[in-house]
Amino acid sequence: MGAGAEMITYNRLSIALQKRFGRQRLRRMILGSIPFIVLIFLWELNTHFGWYDPIEIPPISAMWEAIFWLQSDCPGFVAAIEGHNDCNLSNNIISSIGRVILAAAVGIPLGVAFGVLAGINRVLSGYLEPVGIFMNSVSGIAWIPLAIVWFGVGWETTLFIMLNTIFWLIFFNTMMGVRAVPRVLVQGVQTLGGSRWDTIRHVYIPGALPSIITGMRMSLGFGWRALIAAEMIGGDSGLGFMIFVSAVEFKSEEVFLGVILISIIYLISDRWLLVPLEKWTVERWGLVWKPT
Amino acid sequence: MSVEAKLIIKDLTHYYPDEYTGESVHALENINLQVYENEFVAIVGPSGCGKTTLLNIVAGLLPYRQGIATVDGIDISGPGPDRGVVFQEHAILPWRTVSKNIGHGLELQRLPKTEISRRVHEYIDLVGLTGFEDRYPHELSGGMKQRVAVARTLCADPVIMLMDEPFAAVDAQTRITLQDELNRIVMATRKTVLFITHSVEEAAFLGDRCIVFSRRPGQIKTEIKIQIPREERVWKDMSSNPIFTDARDEILRLVRQEVTSDDEQ
């Protein structure tokens, strides 16, 4: 009797979940979370059996406590947003995110602008392509020592490092996207009376958008990585800086916390910024293949 | 009383460099052509005869050096809204809805929004796309996309509408419907049209005059007038119309000559 009732409850729950998230999505969510569950399980086991010292792999509880420990002197939520001096963790998060936003706000428009120009002008692309390939071949963090000499430790250095990554990625993707725009679309607008500027606004940029969004994805990923590295060596705040300082002080729970926060922030920005942007534009226009 | 032609082409000869070999290709030889107001001129010829080259020159998409080409007495020196083009396919913008595509020309002319929306509605009704205003092109069939393309060109109110094999990429049934509809639309708007096609039937059905091109270098071989009033041009009546069948057979004979003499080389 009891087992039967349990089965019914289980079935109802399963159907409710499938209805809520959709069968395929639910399946993917479950499959995708299995590796994480296994990792967390192993992590807990380590704490339980003590295979590795807490200094090498700290317990999950210590990491959790580190959040509150780092924020313990923070007077409150408003103070955290305002960047109060004692709000250690939130300040570092805000600092890193702020730098990503700043670098994106400068690098993406610049990259798109030069990419469009190089895409429609053979002479300009002749100038910029080789130097772009040269710059792209050098890992962004290779510039850190030099950037510190030029700009000192601080936001200028991290901005420079990120721009170096973001600009060239966006530039190349935009240029390729512009070149792939069918000529007949441009000619159509020209014969409607469109100027060069009209063809850029109405044809080249929307036409290159699938490629530009790919570039934004890549530059967010690579830029974020470059930022963490730059903060470690040439920064005075941010999650990379926090990880570095904590490691020096052997606070491995803070290092773990920093690493996990970095991936969570990246994941959120991709899911909640770029995916919706993609849905709103190129998917709606039928420019990308999507599974039905 | 002489009426000035809308489109005048005089002694036009054109060469272009081949994309791969770089050799000079002789595309057009001494073309002389006039298109008058409200006239529908169809150019028919074997593929590769230079008829699309001629259309691109008139559209201003291809610069020319030898000869004269004017619209309304003004030398053609680049694309402009006075010469709207309906391309073969895939020329409407995928990121604009049906009504945004149709109103694009007026938007580029900076007309007030209310005026644009009024005219867009008029042309959406004309081409029978009512109810599809907010759809994106990828949600439409090939035939509907070409209706959008025709409406987009007409809505900008060009002096002459240039059509480059606009129905070549749609299926046979749709093509017949679109040809019937184009007739009705041309009748309603009294537009001047220069129409390029390789389909003899299409040329004979639509054209007031059919210009037969020779194979490359494209020359005007013959001109055939087809005096069927536009309101009588409906596909279901055509097979019993001797003017149409005679013209079609004559054009077909002339085009076949070009194709077979090509084979003999």
XYZ file of C-alpha atoms in Angstrom:
557
model
C 0.000 0.000 0.000
C 2.645 2.470 1.100
C 4.857 1.686 -1.876
C 1.925 2.281 -4.251
C 1.205 5.713 -2.820
C 4.892 6.552 -3.051
C 4.939 5.604 -6.723
C 1.944 7.831 -7.417
C 3.588 10.792 -5.680
C 6.803 10.119 -7.563
C 4.993 9.937 -10.899
C 3.090 13.129 -10.205
C 6.297 14.933 -9.302
C 8.014 13.632 -12.427
C 5.122 14.723 -14.674
C 4.943 18.122 -12.994
C 8.681 18.657 -13.528
C 8.479 17.572 -17.156
C 5.600 19.947 -17.736
C 7.407 22.785 -16.039
C 10.765 22.492 -17.856
C 9.976 20.402 -20.917
C 11.085 16.820 -21.371
C 14.201 17.486 -23.472
C 15.385 20.376 -21.349
C 14.865 18.430 -18.144
C 16.869 15.552 -19.595
C 19.693 17.891 -20.518
C 19.618 19.615 -17.140
C 19.902 16.261 -15.368
C 22.646 14.955 -17.670
C 24.591 18.208 -17.411
C 24.477 18.315 -13.622
C 25.684 14.733 -13.072
C 29.430 15.550 -13.373
C 29.004 18.409 -10.899
C 27.173 16.183 -8.453
C 29.941 13.569 -8.726
C 32.610 16.226 -8.125
C 30.819 17.667 -5.112
C 30.297 14.154 -3.766
C 34.009 13.345 -4.098
C 34.824 16.682 -2.513
C 32.635 15.837 0.504
C 34.165 12.363 0.721
C 37.610 13.920 0.867
C 36.566 16.033 3.830
C 35.083 12.958 5.478
C 38.042 10.618 4.989
C 40.768 13.285 5.006
C 42.639 12.083 1.879
C 44.029 15.535 1.331
C 44.746 18.197 3.915
C 42.254 21.073 4.265
C 45.012 23.383 3.059
C 45.099 21.488 -0.216
C 41.368 20.853 -0.587
C 39.313 22.740 1.968
C 35.911 21.432 3.057
C 32.830 22.843 1.313
C 31.630 24.215 4.647
C 34.830 26.256 5.058
C 34.341 27.745 1.608
C 30.762 28.597 2.465
C 31.877 30.237 5.715
C 34.524 32.193 3.851
C 31.758 34.124 2.096
C 30.496 35.433 5.420
C 33.946 35.823 6.863
C 35.052 37.997 3.933
C 31.892 40.086 4.182
C 31.777 40.110 8.014
C 32.674 43.783 8.465
C 30.343 44.931 5.704
C 27.668 47.234 7.179
C 24.930 45.959 4.857
C 23.659 45.438 1.350
C 23.560 49.107 0.359
C 27.099 49.616 1.614
C 28.192 46.583 -0.416
C 26.713 48.067 -3.606
C 28.342 51.389 -2.828
C 31.683 49.653 -2.405
C 32.251 50.231 1.286
C 35.871 49.574 2.287
C 35.081 46.655 4.551
C 32.995 44.730 2.047
C 35.918 42.626 0.879
C 34.269 39.951 -1.260
C 31.561 42.040 -2.896
C 34.094 44.752 -3.685
C 36.264 42.282 -5.542
C 33.281 40.892 -7.448
C 32.060 44.352 -8.383
C 35.552 45.379 -9.377
C 35.989 42.418 -11.733
C 32.534 42.756 -13.285
C 33.007 46.489 -13.645
C 36.256 45.944 -15.527
C 34.625 43.439 -17.861
C 31.810 45.892 -18.563
C 34.237 48.753 -19.138
C 36.404 46.708 -21.481
C 33.343 45.417 -23.354
C 31.871 48.910 -23.618
C 35.076 50.169 -25.228
C 36.246 47.072 -27.093
C 33.026 45.848 -28.720
C 31.980 49.107 -30.468
C 35.568 49.731 -31.580
C 35.962 46.170 -32.826
C 32.658 46.298 -34.709
C 33.489 49.678 -36.253
C 36.912 48.643 -37.520
C 35.626 45.200 -38.474
C 32.882 46.675 -40.657
C 35.300 49.086 -42.310
C 37.828 46.334 -42.971
C 35.031 44.072 -44.200
C 33.855 46.499 -46.875
C 37.204 48.072 -47.716
C 39.923 45.864 -49.177
C 42.655 48.450 -48.648
C 41.918 48.880 -44.953
C 41.695 45.127 -44.411
C 45.021 44.844 -46.198
C 46.496 47.126 -43.547
C 44.770 45.653 -40.513
C 44.620 41.922 -41.167
C 48.324 41.084 -40.736
C 48.683 43.156 -37.576
C 45.483 41.546 -36.293
C 46.826 38.061 -36.883
C 50.056 39.103 -35.178
C 48.185 40.451 -32.145
C 45.861 37.466 -31.961
C 48.743 35.025 -31.987
C 50.189 36.579 -28.848
C 48.339 35.448 -25.762
C 46.778 38.461 -24.059
C 48.531 37.803 -20.767
C 51.947 37.956 -22.458
C 51.514 41.736 -22.401
C 51.045 41.911 -18.629
C 54.692 42.609 -17.660
C 54.964 45.355 -20.259
C 51.549 46.769 -19.373
C 52.661 47.068 -15.737
C 55.711 49.041 -16.862
C 53.491 51.315 -18.955
C 50.469 51.779 -16.723
C 51.526 50.549 -13.289
C 49.412 48.280 -11.112
C 45.706 49.054 -11.430
C 42.714 49.299 -13.708
C 44.612 50.723 -16.699
C 46.707 47.569 -16.937
C 43.738 45.219 -16.670
C 41.781 47.307 -19.193
C 44.662 47.216 -21.639
C 45.018 43.453 -21.328
C 41.306 42.875 -21.828
C 41.025 45.308 -24.730
C 43.862 43.538 -26.452
C 41.839 40.346 -26.316
C 38.334 41.706 -26.947
C 39.109 44.181 -29.710
C 40.894 41.791 -32.048
C 38.388 38.982 -31.559
C 35.441 41.264 -32.298
C 37.342 42.854 -35.161
C 38.022 39.540 -36.891
C 34.563 38.130 -36.364
C 32.881 41.293 -37.590
C 35.108 41.449 -40.659
C 34.388 37.827 -41.570
C 30.676 38.345 -40.940
C 30.558 41.447 -43.131
C 32.335 39.652 -45.954
C 29.802 36.832 -45.811
C 26.835 39.190 -46.319
C 25.320 38.408 -49.757
C 25.993 41.217 -52.211
C 22.444 41.207 -53.489
C 21.201 42.412 -50.075
C 23.474 45.429 -50.311
C 22.498 46.090 -53.921
C 18.835 45.849 -52.963
C 19.219 48.653 -50.433
C 21.346 50.727 -52.821
C 18.665 50.563 -55.509
C 16.102 51.700 -52.943
C 18.178 54.853 -52.541
C 20.291 53.785 -49.582
C 23.617 55.523 -48.946
C 26.831 53.827 -47.874
C 25.948 54.553 -44.257
C 22.462 53.070 -44.786
C 23.964 49.851 -46.117
C 26.224 49.662 -43.051
C 23.353 50.239 -40.625
C 20.692 48.193 -42.372
C 22.660 45.445 -44.088
C 26.251 44.884 -43.015
C 25.859 45.082 -39.230
C 22.668 42.995 -38.904
C 24.033 40.601 -41.513
C 27.263 40.166 -39.573
C 25.473 39.821 -36.235
C 25.621 36.012 -35.993
C 29.372 36.299 -36.384
C 29.589 39.311 -34.049
C 27.715 37.429 -31.326
C 30.129 34.514 -31.706
C 32.921 37.057 -31.291
C 31.259 38.460 -28.181
C 30.995 34.944 -26.724
C 34.648 34.263 -27.395
C 35.815 37.635 -26.149
C 33.768 37.328 -22.981
C 35.406 33.966 -22.294
C 38.939 34.907 -23.266
C 38.634 38.419 -21.853
C 37.438 37.127 -18.507
C 40.354 34.708 -18.338
C 42.819 37.423 -19.292
C 41.311 39.688 -16.643
C 41.795 37.159 -13.853
C 45.416 36.673 -14.884
C 45.959 40.416 -15.167
C 44.434 41.019 -11.733
C 46.702 38.396 -10.193
C 49.853 40.024 -11.468
C 49.010 43.605 -12.241
C 45.838 44.324 -10.313
C 44.986 45.925 -6.985
C 41.492 44.461 -6.628
C 39.159 41.932 -8.203
C 38.606 38.205 -7.937
C 41.971 37.388 -9.514
C 43.664 39.654 -6.986
C 41.691 38.035 -4.177
C 42.693 34.531 -5.310
C 46.321 35.554 -5.483
C 46.404 37.213 -2.063
C 44.484 34.332 -0.454
C 46.872 31.799 -1.964
C 49.846 33.678 -0.563
C 48.177 33.547 2.834
C 47.359 29.820 2.380
C 43.615 30.457 2.605
C 42.709 27.829 0.050
C 38.974 28.039 0.841
C 39.050 31.612 -0.480
C 40.913 30.473 -3.585
C 38.255 27.841 -4.241
C 35.529 30.386 -3.600
C 37.097 32.811 -6.082
C 37.439 30.191 -8.798
C 33.845 29.032 -8.409
C 32.524 32.605 -8.405
C 34.407 33.334 -11.614
C 32.746 30.449 -13.453
C 29.319 31.259 -12.043
C 29.580 34.892 -13.165
C 30.724 33.818 -16.616
C 27.875 31.331 -16.897
C 25.307 33.912 -15.837
C 26.568 36.525 -18.278
C 26.461 34.038 -21.141
C 22.982 32.681 -20.277
C 21.335 35.949 -19.361
C 23.040 38.326 -21.774
C 24.268 36.613 -24.905
C 21.712 33.828 -25.211
C 18.754 36.241 -24.977
C 20.499 38.604 -27.406
C 20.882 35.723 -29.829
C 17.234 34.705 -29.427
C 16.043 38.261 -29.913
C 18.048 38.824 -33.092
C 19.574 36.132 -35.272
C 17.222 33.319 -34.201
C 14.149 35.471 -34.770
C 15.466 36.392 -38.205
C 16.051 32.765 -39.093
C 19.789 33.280 -39.588
C 20.926 30.359 -37.442
C 19.888 26.776 -37.508
C 18.042 25.810 -34.365
C 16.790 22.400 -33.295
C 13.016 22.210 -33.440
C 4.315 64.728 -81.312
C 7.179 62.793 -79.945
C 7.234 61.404 -76.456
C 10.589 61.241 -74.718
C 11.403 57.709 -73.606
C 11.821 57.008 -69.900
C 14.877 54.856 -70.469
C 17.235 55.530 -73.346
C 20.219 53.355 -74.181
C 22.396 54.434 -77.066
C 25.338 52.619 -78.656
C 26.134 50.772 -75.445
C 29.067 48.395 -75.661
C 30.465 46.696 -72.612
C 33.452 44.574 -71.708
C 34.268 43.212 -68.295
C 37.256 41.278 -66.940
C 36.555 37.626 -66.247
C 36.571 36.924 -62.515
C 39.006 34.006 -62.739
C 41.094 34.371 -65.880
C 41.125 38.165 -65.935
C 40.510 38.081 -69.691
C 38.287 40.744 -71.165
C 34.779 39.430 -71.865
C 32.741 41.125 -74.574
C 29.314 41.210 -72.944
C 27.277 43.745 -74.926
C 27.684 45.067 -78.446
C 26.095 48.286 -79.626
C 22.801 48.157 -77.746
C 20.135 50.697 -78.695
C 16.942 50.565 -76.705
C 14.137 52.849 -75.580
C 11.508 52.119 -72.994
C 8.510 54.454 -72.952
C 6.206 55.352 -70.123
C 3.803 52.579 -69.027
C 5.541 50.171 -71.308
C 6.491 46.635 -70.371
C 9.633 45.586 -72.201
C 10.841 42.016 -71.854
C 14.372 41.050 -72.802
C 14.785 37.395 -73.632
C 17.867 35.519 -74.692
C 20.023 32.474 -74.075
C 21.845 32.313 -70.765
C 25.122 34.203 -70.700
C 23.967 36.616 -73.416
C 24.587 39.703 -71.329
C 20.997 40.575 -70.476
C 21.701 40.699 -66.738
C 24.770 42.834 -67.492
C 22.489 45.289 -69.278
C 20.093 45.372 -66.326
C 22.953 45.947 -63.883
C 24.180 48.854 -65.987
C 20.709 50.420 -66.000
C 20.421 49.802 -62.243
C 23.709 51.638 -61.790
C 25.339 48.630 -60.161
C 27.843 48.260 -62.991
C 29.757 51.228 -64.397
C 29.853 51.518 -68.190
C 32.249 53.410 -70.431
C 31.086 53.169 -74.026
C 27.680 54.539 -74.911
C 24.884 56.462 -73.266
C 22.297 55.355 -70.736
C 19.757 57.813 -69.306
C 16.599 57.644 -67.227
C 14.296 60.649 -67.490
C 17.097 62.392 -69.367
C 19.634 61.968 -66.565
C 22.816 59.968 -67.118
C 23.008 56.806 -65.080
C 25.982 57.036 -62.723
C 25.176 54.749 -59.812
C 22.222 53.107 -58.127
C 19.241 55.259 -57.208
C 15.622 55.038 -56.102
C 14.377 56.060 -59.556
C 15.401 52.593 -60.798
C 14.063 49.954 -58.441
C 15.261 46.402 -58.940
C 13.532 43.105 -58.228
C 16.299 40.514 -58.041
C 16.100 36.834 -58.740
C 15.830 35.760 -55.109
C 16.955 36.318 -51.533
C 17.253 40.089 -51.845
C 14.810 41.161 -49.135
C 16.386 41.656 -45.728
C 15.925 38.682 -43.353
C 16.031 40.962 -40.292
C 13.108 43.103 -41.398
C 9.471 42.114 -41.218
C 7.321 42.124 -44.356
C 6.041 45.643 -43.735
C 9.489 46.946 -42.737
C 10.938 45.526 -45.949
C 8.201 47.036 -48.101
C 8.518 50.420 -46.428
C 12.317 50.425 -46.553
C 12.615 52.678 -49.596
C 10.319 55.287 -48.065
C 12.196 55.028 -44.762
C 15.425 55.781 -46.628
C 13.713 58.789 -48.213
C 12.905 59.986 -44.643
C 9.149 60.112 -45.153
C 6.939 60.584 -42.086
C 5.939 57.357 -40.337
C 2.198 57.755 -40.931
C 2.750 58.255 -44.644
C 5.016 55.186 -44.796
C 2.514 52.987 -43.014
C -0.329 54.178 -45.258
C 1.581 53.348 -48.435
C 2.920 50.076 -47.045
C -0.638 48.943 -46.360
C -1.680 49.875 -49.850
C 1.060 47.714 -51.385
C 0.588 44.841 -48.951
C -3.019 44.700 -50.131
C -1.955 45.002 -53.760
C 0.353 41.981 -53.618
C -2.025 40.001 -51.408
C 0.067 39.750 -48.257
C -2.520 41.063 -45.814
C -2.110 39.281 -42.485
C 1.620 38.715 -43.003
C 2.771 42.245 -42.112
C 4.781 41.223 -39.057
C 6.254 38.000 -40.379
C 9.962 37.633 -41.077
C 11.076 36.457 -44.541
C 12.213 33.047 -43.307
C 8.613 32.343 -42.343
C 7.398 32.911 -45.925
C 7.350 30.715 -49.027
C 9.502 31.544 -52.041
C 6.521 33.005 -53.904
C 5.558 35.223 -50.989
C 9.129 36.470 -50.655
C 9.076 37.582 -54.278
C 5.755 39.366 -53.694
C 7.456 41.245 -50.870
C 10.328 42.078 -53.234
C 7.922 43.422 -55.881
C 5.983 45.433 -53.304
C 9.227 46.808 -51.838
C 10.317 48.074 -55.242
C 6.917 49.527 -56.186
C 6.381 51.179 -52.812
C 9.469 53.349 -53.361
C 7.741 54.568 -56.551
C 10.576 54.276 -59.096
C 10.456 55.799 -62.571
C 11.147 52.356 -63.970
C 11.014 48.931 -62.351
C 13.830 46.589 -63.363
C 13.204 42.878 -62.924
C 15.997 40.334 -63.223
C 14.441 36.891 -63.740
C 12.323 37.450 -60.637
C 10.356 34.206 -60.914
C 13.155 31.883 -62.011
C 13.646 30.382 -58.569
C 10.017 29.545 -57.699
C 8.152 26.377 -58.676
C 6.165 26.203 -61.919
C 2.703 26.558 -60.359
C 3.697 29.547 -58.264
C 5.381 31.112 -61.266
C 2.134 31.131 -63.246
C 0.269 32.708 -60.324
C 2.968 35.334 -59.886
C 2.960 36.173 -63.602
C -0.818 36.634 -63.555
C -0.485 38.807 -60.487
C 2.337 40.875 -61.939
C 0.080 41.643 -64.891
C -2.679 42.792 -62.584
C -0.217 44.863 -60.520
C 1.343 46.531 -63.562
C -2.136 47.340 -64.812
C -3.094 48.847 -61.471
C 0.079 50.885 -60.957
C 0.785 51.692 -64.649
C 4.484 51.147 -63.993
C 7.171 51.178 -66.653
C 8.982 47.843 -66.541
C 12.168 46.388 -67.971
C 11.991 42.641 -67.483
C 14.830 40.171 -68.013
C 14.052 36.508 -68.544
C 15.267 33.393 -70.292
C 11.720 32.025 -70.449
C 10.166 32.611 -73.858
C 6.626 32.054 -72.569
C 7.119 34.524 -69.749
C 8.438 37.177 -72.127
C 5.577 36.706 -74.586
C 2.984 36.675 -71.823
C 4.183 39.801 -70.034
C 5.872 42.007 -72.601
C 4.323 44.738 -74.717
C 7.554 44.407 -76.620
C 9.977 41.500 -76.519
C 13.603 42.155 -77.294
C 15.430 39.033 -78.407
C 19.141 39.006 -77.599
C 21.781 37.136 -79.514
C 24.300 35.042 -77.662
C 27.461 36.747 -76.393
C 28.394 39.435 -77.238
C 24.777 40.393 -76.601
C 23.199 42.245 -79.446
C 19.562 43.055 -80.117
C 18.523 40.494 -82.684
C 14.882 41.362 -83.168
C 12.084 43.189 -81.506
C 8.586 41.734 -81.429
C 5.494 43.715 -80.491
C 2.784 41.780 -78.742
C -0.450 43.671 -79.070
C -2.649 42.038 -76.491
C -4.411 44.429 -74.128
C -3.157 43.894 -70.615
C -6.589 43.067 -69.212
C -6.816 40.146 -71.637
C -3.505 38.683 -70.489
C -4.584 35.846 -68.230
C -2.874 32.476 -68.410
C -6.042 30.447 -68.752
C -6.938 32.293 -72.008
C -3.491 32.314 -73.527
C -3.398 28.924 -75.259
C -6.369 30.000 -77.387
C -4.932 33.417 -78.188
C -3.275 33.313 -81.639
C -1.376 36.579 -81.082
C 0.269 35.061 -78.013
C 0.986 31.633 -79.521
C 2.379 33.131 -82.754
C 4.625 35.545 -80.859
C 5.783 32.810 -78.520
C 6.629 30.446 -81.378
C 8.469 33.169 -83.239
C 10.528 34.151 -80.188
C 11.221 30.514 -79.413
C 12.483 29.987 -82.987
C 14.782 33.001 -82.701
C 16.180 31.959 -79.323
C 16.635 28.352 -80.507
C 18.689 29.646 -83.430
C 21.046 31.280 -80.972
C 21.318 28.231 -78.786
C 21.871 25.753 -81.636
C 24.417 27.916 -83.408
C 26.187 27.983 -80.065
C 26.206 24.176 -79.976
C 27.715 23.949 -83.430
C 30.826 25.846 -82.409
